[in-house]
PDB file of C-alpha atoms in Angstrom:
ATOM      1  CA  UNK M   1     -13.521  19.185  -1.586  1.00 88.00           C
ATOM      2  CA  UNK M   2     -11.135  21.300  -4.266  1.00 92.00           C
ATOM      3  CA  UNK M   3      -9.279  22.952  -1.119  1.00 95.00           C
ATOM      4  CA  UNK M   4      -8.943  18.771   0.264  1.00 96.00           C
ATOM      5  CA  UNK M   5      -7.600  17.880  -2.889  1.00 96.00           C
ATOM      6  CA  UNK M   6      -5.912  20.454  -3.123  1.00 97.00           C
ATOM      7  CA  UNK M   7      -3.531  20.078   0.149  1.00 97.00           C
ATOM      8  CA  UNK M   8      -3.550  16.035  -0.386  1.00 98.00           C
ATOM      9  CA  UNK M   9      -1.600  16.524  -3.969  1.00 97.00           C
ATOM     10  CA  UNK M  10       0.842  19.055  -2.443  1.00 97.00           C
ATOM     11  CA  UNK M  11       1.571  16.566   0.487  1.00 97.00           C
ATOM     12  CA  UNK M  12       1.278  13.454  -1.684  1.00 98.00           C
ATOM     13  CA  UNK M  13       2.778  14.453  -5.145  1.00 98.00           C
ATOM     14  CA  UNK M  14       3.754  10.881  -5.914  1.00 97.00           C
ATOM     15  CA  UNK M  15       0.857   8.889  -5.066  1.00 98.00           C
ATOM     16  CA  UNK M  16       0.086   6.544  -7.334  1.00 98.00           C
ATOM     17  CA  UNK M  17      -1.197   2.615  -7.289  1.00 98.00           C
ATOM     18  CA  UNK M  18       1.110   0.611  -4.475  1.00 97.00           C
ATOM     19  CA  UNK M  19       0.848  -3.032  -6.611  1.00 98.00           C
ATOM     20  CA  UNK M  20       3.735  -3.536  -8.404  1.00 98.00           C
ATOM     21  CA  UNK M  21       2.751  -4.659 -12.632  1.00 98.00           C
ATOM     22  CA  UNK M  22       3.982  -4.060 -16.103  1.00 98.00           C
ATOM     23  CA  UNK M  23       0.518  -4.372 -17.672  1.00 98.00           C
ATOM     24  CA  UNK M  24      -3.095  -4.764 -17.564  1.00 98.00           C
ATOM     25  CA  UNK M  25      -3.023  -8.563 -16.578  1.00 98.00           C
ATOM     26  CA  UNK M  26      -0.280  -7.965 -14.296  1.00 98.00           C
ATOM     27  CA  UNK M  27      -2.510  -5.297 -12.569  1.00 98.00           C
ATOM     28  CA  UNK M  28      -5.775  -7.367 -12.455  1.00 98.00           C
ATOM     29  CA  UNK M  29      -4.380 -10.415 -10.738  1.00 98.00           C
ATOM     30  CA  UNK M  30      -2.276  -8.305  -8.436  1.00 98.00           C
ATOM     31  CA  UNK M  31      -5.779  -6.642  -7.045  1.00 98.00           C
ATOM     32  CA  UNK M  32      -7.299  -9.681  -7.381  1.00 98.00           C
ATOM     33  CA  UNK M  33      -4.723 -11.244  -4.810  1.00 98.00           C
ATOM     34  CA  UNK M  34      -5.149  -7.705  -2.666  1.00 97.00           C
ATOM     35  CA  UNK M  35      -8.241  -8.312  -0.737  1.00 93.00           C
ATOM     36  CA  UNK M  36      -8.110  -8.329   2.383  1.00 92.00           C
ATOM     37  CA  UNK M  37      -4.277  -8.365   2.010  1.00 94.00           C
ATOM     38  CA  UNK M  38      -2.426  -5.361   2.408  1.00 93.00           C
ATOM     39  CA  UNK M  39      -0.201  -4.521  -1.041  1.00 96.00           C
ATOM     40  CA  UNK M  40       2.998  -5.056   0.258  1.00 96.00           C
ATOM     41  CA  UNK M  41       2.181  -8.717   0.759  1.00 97.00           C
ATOM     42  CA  UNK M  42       1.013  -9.062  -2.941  1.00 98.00           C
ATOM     43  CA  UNK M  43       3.908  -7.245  -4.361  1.00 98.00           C
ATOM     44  CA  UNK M  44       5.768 -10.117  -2.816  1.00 98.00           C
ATOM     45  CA  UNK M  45       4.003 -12.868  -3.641  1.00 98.00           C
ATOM     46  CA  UNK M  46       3.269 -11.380  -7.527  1.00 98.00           C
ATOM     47  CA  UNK M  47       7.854 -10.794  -7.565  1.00 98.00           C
ATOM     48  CA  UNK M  48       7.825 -14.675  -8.835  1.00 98.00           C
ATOM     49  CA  UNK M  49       4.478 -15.033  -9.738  1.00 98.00           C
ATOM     50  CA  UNK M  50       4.587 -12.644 -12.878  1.00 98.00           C
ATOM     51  CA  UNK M  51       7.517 -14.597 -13.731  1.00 98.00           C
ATOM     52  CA  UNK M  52       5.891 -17.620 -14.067  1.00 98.00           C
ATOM     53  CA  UNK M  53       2.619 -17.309 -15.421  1.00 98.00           C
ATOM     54  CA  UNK M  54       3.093 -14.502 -18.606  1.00 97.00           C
ATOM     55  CA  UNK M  55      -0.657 -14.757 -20.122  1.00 98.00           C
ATOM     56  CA  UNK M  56      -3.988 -15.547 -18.967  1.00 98.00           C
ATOM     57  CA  UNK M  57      -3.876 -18.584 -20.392  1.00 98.00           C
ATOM     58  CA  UNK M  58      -1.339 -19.609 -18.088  1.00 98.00           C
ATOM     59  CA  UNK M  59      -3.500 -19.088 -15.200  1.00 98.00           C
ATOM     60  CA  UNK M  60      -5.877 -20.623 -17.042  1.00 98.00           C
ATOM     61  CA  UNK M  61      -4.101 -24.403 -17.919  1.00 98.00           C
ATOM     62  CA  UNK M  62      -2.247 -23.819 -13.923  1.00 98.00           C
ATOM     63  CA  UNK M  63      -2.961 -26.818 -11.440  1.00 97.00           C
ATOM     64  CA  UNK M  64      -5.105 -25.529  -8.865  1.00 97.00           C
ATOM     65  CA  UNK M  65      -2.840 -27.027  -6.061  1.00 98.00           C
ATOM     66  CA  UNK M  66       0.261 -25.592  -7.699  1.00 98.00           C
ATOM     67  CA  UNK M  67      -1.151 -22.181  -8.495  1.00 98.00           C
ATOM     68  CA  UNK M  68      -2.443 -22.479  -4.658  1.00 98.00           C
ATOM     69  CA  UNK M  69       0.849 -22.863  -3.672  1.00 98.00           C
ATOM     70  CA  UNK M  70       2.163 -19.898  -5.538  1.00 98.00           C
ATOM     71  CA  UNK M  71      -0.252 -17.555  -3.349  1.00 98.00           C
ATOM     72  CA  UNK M  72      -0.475 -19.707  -0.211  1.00 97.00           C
ATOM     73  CA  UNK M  73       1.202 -16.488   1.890  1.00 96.00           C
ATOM     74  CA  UNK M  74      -1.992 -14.676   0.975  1.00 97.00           C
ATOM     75  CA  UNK M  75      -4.999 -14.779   3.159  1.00 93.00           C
ATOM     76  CA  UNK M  76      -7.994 -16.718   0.789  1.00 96.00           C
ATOM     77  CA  UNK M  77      -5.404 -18.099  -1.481  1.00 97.00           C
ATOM     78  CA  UNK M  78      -7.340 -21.362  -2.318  1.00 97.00           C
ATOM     79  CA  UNK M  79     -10.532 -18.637  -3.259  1.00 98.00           C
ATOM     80  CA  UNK M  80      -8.031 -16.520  -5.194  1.00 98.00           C
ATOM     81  CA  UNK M  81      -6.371 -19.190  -7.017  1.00 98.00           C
ATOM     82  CA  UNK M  82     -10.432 -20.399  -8.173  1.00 98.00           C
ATOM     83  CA  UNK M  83     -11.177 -17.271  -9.459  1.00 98.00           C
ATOM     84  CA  UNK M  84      -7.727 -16.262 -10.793  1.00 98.00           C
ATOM     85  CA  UNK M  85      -7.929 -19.477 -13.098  1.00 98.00           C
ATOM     86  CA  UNK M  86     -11.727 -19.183 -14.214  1.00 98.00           C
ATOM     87  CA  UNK M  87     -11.311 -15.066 -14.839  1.00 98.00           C
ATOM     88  CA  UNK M  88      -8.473 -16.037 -16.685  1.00 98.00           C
ATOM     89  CA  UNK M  89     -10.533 -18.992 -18.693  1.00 98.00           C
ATOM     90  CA  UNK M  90     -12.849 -15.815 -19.871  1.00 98.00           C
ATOM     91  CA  UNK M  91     -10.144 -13.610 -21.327  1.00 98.00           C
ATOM     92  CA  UNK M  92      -8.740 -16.621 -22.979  1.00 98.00           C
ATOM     93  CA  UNK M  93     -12.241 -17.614 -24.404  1.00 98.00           C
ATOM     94  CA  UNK M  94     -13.905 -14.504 -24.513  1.00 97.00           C
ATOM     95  CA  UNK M  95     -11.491 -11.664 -24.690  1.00 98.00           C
ATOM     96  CA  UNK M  96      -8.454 -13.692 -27.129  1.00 98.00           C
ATOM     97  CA  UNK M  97      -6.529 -13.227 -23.581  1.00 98.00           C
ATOM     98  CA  UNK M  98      -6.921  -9.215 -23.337  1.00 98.00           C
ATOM     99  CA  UNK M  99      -8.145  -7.972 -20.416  1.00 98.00           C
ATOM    100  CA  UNK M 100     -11.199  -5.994 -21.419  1.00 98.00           C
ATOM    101  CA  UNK M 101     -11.609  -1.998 -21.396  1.00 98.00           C
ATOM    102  CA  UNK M 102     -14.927  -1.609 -19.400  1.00 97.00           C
ATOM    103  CA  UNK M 103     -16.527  -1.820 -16.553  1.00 97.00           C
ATOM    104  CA  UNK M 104     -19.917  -4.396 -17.635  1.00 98.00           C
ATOM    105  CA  UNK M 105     -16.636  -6.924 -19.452  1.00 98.00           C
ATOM    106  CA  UNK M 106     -14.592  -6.550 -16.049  1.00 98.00           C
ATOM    107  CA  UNK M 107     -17.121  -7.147 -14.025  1.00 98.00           C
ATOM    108  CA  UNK M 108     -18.441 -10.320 -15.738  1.00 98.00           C
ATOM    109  CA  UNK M 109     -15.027 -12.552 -14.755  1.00 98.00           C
ATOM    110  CA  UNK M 110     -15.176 -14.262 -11.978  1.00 97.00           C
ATOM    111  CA  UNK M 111     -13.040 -12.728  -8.623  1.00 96.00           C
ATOM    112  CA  UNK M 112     -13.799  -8.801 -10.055  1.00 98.00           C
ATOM    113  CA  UNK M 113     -16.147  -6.287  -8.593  1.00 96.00           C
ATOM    114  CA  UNK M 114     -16.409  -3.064  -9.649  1.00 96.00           C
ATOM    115  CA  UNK M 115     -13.258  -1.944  -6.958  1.00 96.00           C
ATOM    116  CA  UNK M 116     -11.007  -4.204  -9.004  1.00 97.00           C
ATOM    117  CA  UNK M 117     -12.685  -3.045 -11.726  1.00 98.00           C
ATOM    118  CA  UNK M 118     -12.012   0.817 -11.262  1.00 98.00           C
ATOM    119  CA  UNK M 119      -8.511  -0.573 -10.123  1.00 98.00           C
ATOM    120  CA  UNK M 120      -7.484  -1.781 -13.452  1.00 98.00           C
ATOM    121  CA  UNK M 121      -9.216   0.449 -15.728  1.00 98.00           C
ATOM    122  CA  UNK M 122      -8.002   3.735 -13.876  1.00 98.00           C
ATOM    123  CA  UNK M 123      -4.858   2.907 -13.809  1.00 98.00           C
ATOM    124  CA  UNK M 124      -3.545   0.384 -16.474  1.00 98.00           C
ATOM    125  CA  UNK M 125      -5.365   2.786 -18.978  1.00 98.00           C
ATOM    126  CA  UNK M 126      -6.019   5.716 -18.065  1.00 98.00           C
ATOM    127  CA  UNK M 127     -10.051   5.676 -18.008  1.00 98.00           C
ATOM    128  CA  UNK M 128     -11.873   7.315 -15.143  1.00 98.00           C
ATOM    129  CA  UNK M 129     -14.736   4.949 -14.296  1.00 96.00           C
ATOM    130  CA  UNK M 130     -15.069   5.601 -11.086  1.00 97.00           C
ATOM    131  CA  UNK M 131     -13.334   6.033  -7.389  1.00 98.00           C
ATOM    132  CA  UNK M 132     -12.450   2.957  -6.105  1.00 98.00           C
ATOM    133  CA  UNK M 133     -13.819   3.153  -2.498  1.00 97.00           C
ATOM    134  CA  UNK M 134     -11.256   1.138   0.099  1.00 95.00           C
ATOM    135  CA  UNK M 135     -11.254   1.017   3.984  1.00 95.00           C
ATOM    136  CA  UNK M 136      -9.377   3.842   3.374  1.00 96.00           C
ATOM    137  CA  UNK M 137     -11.430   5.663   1.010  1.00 97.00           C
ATOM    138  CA  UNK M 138     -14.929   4.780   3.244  1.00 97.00           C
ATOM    139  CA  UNK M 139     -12.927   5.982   6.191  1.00 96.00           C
ATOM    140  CA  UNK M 140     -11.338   9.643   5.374  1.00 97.00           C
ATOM    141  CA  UNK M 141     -14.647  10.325   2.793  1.00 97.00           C
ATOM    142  CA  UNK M 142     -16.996   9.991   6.329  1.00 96.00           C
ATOM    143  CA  UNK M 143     -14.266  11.347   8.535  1.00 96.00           C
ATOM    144  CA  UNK M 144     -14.276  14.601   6.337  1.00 97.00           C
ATOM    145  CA  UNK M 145     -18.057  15.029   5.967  1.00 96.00           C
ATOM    146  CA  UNK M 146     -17.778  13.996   2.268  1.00 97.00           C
ATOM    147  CA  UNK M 147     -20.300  11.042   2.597  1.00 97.00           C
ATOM    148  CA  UNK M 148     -22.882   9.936   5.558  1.00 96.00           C
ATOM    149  CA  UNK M 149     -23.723   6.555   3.407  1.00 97.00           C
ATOM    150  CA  UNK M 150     -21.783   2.934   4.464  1.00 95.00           C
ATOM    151  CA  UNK M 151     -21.683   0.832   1.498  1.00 96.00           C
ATOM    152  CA  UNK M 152     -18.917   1.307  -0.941  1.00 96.00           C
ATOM    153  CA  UNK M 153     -21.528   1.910  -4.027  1.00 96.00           C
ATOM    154  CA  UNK M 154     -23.366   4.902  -2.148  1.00 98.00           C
ATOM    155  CA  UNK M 155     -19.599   5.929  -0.739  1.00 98.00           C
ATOM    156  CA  UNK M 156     -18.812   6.054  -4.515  1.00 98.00           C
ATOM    157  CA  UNK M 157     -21.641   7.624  -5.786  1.00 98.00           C
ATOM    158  CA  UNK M 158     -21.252  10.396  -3.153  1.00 98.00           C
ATOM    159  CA  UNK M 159     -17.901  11.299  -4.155  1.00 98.00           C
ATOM    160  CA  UNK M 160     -18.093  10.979  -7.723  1.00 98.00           C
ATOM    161  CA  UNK M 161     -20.587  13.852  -7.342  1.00 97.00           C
ATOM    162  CA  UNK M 162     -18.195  16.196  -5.459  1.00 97.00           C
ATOM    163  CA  UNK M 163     -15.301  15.567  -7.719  1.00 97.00           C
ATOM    164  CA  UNK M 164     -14.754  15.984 -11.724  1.00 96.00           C
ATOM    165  CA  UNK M 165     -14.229  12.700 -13.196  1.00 98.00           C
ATOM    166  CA  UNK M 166     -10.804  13.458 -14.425  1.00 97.00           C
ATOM    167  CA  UNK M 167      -9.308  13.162 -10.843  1.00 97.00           C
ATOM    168  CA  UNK M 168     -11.687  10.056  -9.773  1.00 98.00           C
ATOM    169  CA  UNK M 169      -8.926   7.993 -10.048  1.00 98.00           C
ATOM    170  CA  UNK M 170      -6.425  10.378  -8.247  1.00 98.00           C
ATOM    171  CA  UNK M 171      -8.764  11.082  -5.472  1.00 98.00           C
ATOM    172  CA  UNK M 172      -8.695   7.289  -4.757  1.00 98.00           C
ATOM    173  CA  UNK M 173      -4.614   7.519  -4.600  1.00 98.00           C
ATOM    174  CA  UNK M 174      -4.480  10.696  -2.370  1.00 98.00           C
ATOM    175  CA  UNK M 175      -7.254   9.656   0.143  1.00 98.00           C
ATOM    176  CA  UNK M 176      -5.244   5.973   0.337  1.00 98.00           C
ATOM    177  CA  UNK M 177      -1.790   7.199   0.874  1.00 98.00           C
ATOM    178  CA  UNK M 178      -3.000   9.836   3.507  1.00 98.00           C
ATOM    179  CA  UNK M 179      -5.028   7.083   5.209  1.00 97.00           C
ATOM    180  CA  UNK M 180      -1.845   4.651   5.270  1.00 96.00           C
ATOM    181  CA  UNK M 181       0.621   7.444   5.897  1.00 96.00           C
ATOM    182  CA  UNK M 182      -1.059   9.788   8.300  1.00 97.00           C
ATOM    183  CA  UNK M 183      -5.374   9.047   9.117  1.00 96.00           C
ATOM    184  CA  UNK M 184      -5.011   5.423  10.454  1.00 94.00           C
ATOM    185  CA  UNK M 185      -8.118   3.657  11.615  1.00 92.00           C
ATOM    186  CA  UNK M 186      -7.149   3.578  15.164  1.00 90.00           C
ATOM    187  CA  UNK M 187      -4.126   6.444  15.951  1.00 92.00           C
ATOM    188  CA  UNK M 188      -4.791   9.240  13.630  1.00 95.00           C
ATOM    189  CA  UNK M 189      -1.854  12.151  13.320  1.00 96.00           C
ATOM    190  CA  UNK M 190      -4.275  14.731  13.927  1.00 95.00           C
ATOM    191  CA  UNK M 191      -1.658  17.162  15.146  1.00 94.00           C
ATOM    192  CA  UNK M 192       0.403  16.454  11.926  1.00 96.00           C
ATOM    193  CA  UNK M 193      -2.301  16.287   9.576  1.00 97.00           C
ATOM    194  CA  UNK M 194      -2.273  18.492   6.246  1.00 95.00           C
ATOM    195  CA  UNK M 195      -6.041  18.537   6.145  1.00 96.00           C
ATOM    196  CA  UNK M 196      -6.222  19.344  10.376  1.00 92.00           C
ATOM    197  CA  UNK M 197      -7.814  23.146   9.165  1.00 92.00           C
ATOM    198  CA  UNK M 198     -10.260  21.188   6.839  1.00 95.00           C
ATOM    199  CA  UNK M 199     -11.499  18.176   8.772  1.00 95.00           C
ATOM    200  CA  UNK M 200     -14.330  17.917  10.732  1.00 94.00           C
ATOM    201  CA  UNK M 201     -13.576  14.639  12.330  1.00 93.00           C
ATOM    202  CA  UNK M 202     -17.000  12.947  12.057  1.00 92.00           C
ATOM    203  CA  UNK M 203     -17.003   9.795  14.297  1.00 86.00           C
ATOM    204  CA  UNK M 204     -13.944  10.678  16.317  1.00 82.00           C
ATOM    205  CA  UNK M 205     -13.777  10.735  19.677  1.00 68.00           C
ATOM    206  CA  UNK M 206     -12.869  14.262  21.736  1.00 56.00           C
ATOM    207  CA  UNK M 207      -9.976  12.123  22.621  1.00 50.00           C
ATOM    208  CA  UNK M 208      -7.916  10.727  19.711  1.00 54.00           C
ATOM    209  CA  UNK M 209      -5.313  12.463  19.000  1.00 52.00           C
TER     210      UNK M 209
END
């Protein structure tokens, strides 16, 4: 794993979160809006978006329909709007409109698991709770023999084992840019690949190149 890490910061220097935000809220509504949207999407949607609504109790007093409009060029927008409006009713009531600094008060408003959880807290401040685990991360952690579980939790659990919980929320950032830039889901680079001397290519095919 060190040597994996190791060759993904030398090739990925940069990485970093892809959302676009200027704070904490910012950051939780833009990975709110990110599932099952890729971040490119969001970043376009949240340009206009983060202009109009400034706290969570914005989000909170929005119109459903107009919020819904805001975010219609996302897939589940009428879903995301919901939750984006009722997580932002908690912080308002619960949290005086701060988004929260753990995992158990993330995870309690509605639209956040512990992904978006891991999401915000990893990189909005700077606290390693865990490795958030994306197509991406399930993907290259089972291509390279790091897990053999399926569910992101296990997935999670696997590689928070392997790795020292300062660089859990690194890890996430270097297996995600290699998986968008290089280890696709379908057309791997194998023959360009900075980790082609490391990987064992579990699940591929003798064919893909």
């Amino acid at each position: 794993m060190a040597a994996v890490i190791a060759s993904l910061k030398q090739a990925y220097p940069a990485a970093h979160c892809e959302l676009n935000y200027s704070n904490p809220l910012e950051l939780l509504i833009a990975t709110i809006l990110s599932a099952q949207c890729n971040d490119k999407q969001v970043n376009i949607v949240t340009e206009s978006l983060f202009k109009k609504y400034a706290s969570a109790a914005d989000y909170a007093q929005a119109s459903p329909a107009e919020l819904e409009r805001d975010i219609q060029r996302l897939g589940l927008f009428r879903n995301k709007a919901r939750n984006i409006r009722s997580c932002c009713q908690k912080l308002a009531d619960l949290h005086q409109g701060v988004v929260p600094q753990s995992v158990e008060a993330l995870v309690a408003l509605d639209g956040v698991g512990r992904k978006t959880a891991n999401v915000v807290l990893g990189n909005a401040f700077g606290i390693n709770s865990g490795i958030v685990v994306d197509t991406h991360v399930q993907r290259l952690s089972q291509r390279l023999g790091f897990t053999k579980n399926e569910t992101p939790e296990k997935i999670e659990r696997d590689l928070m084992a392997l790795v020292p919980q300062p660089e859990w929320t690194l890890l996430s950032h270097l297996l995600i840019w290699h998986g968008r830039r290089r280890c696709s889901a379908r057309k791997p680079d194998c023959a360009n690949c900075e980790l082609a001397g490391l990987c064992p290519r579990i699940g591929m095919t003798a064919g893909t190149n």
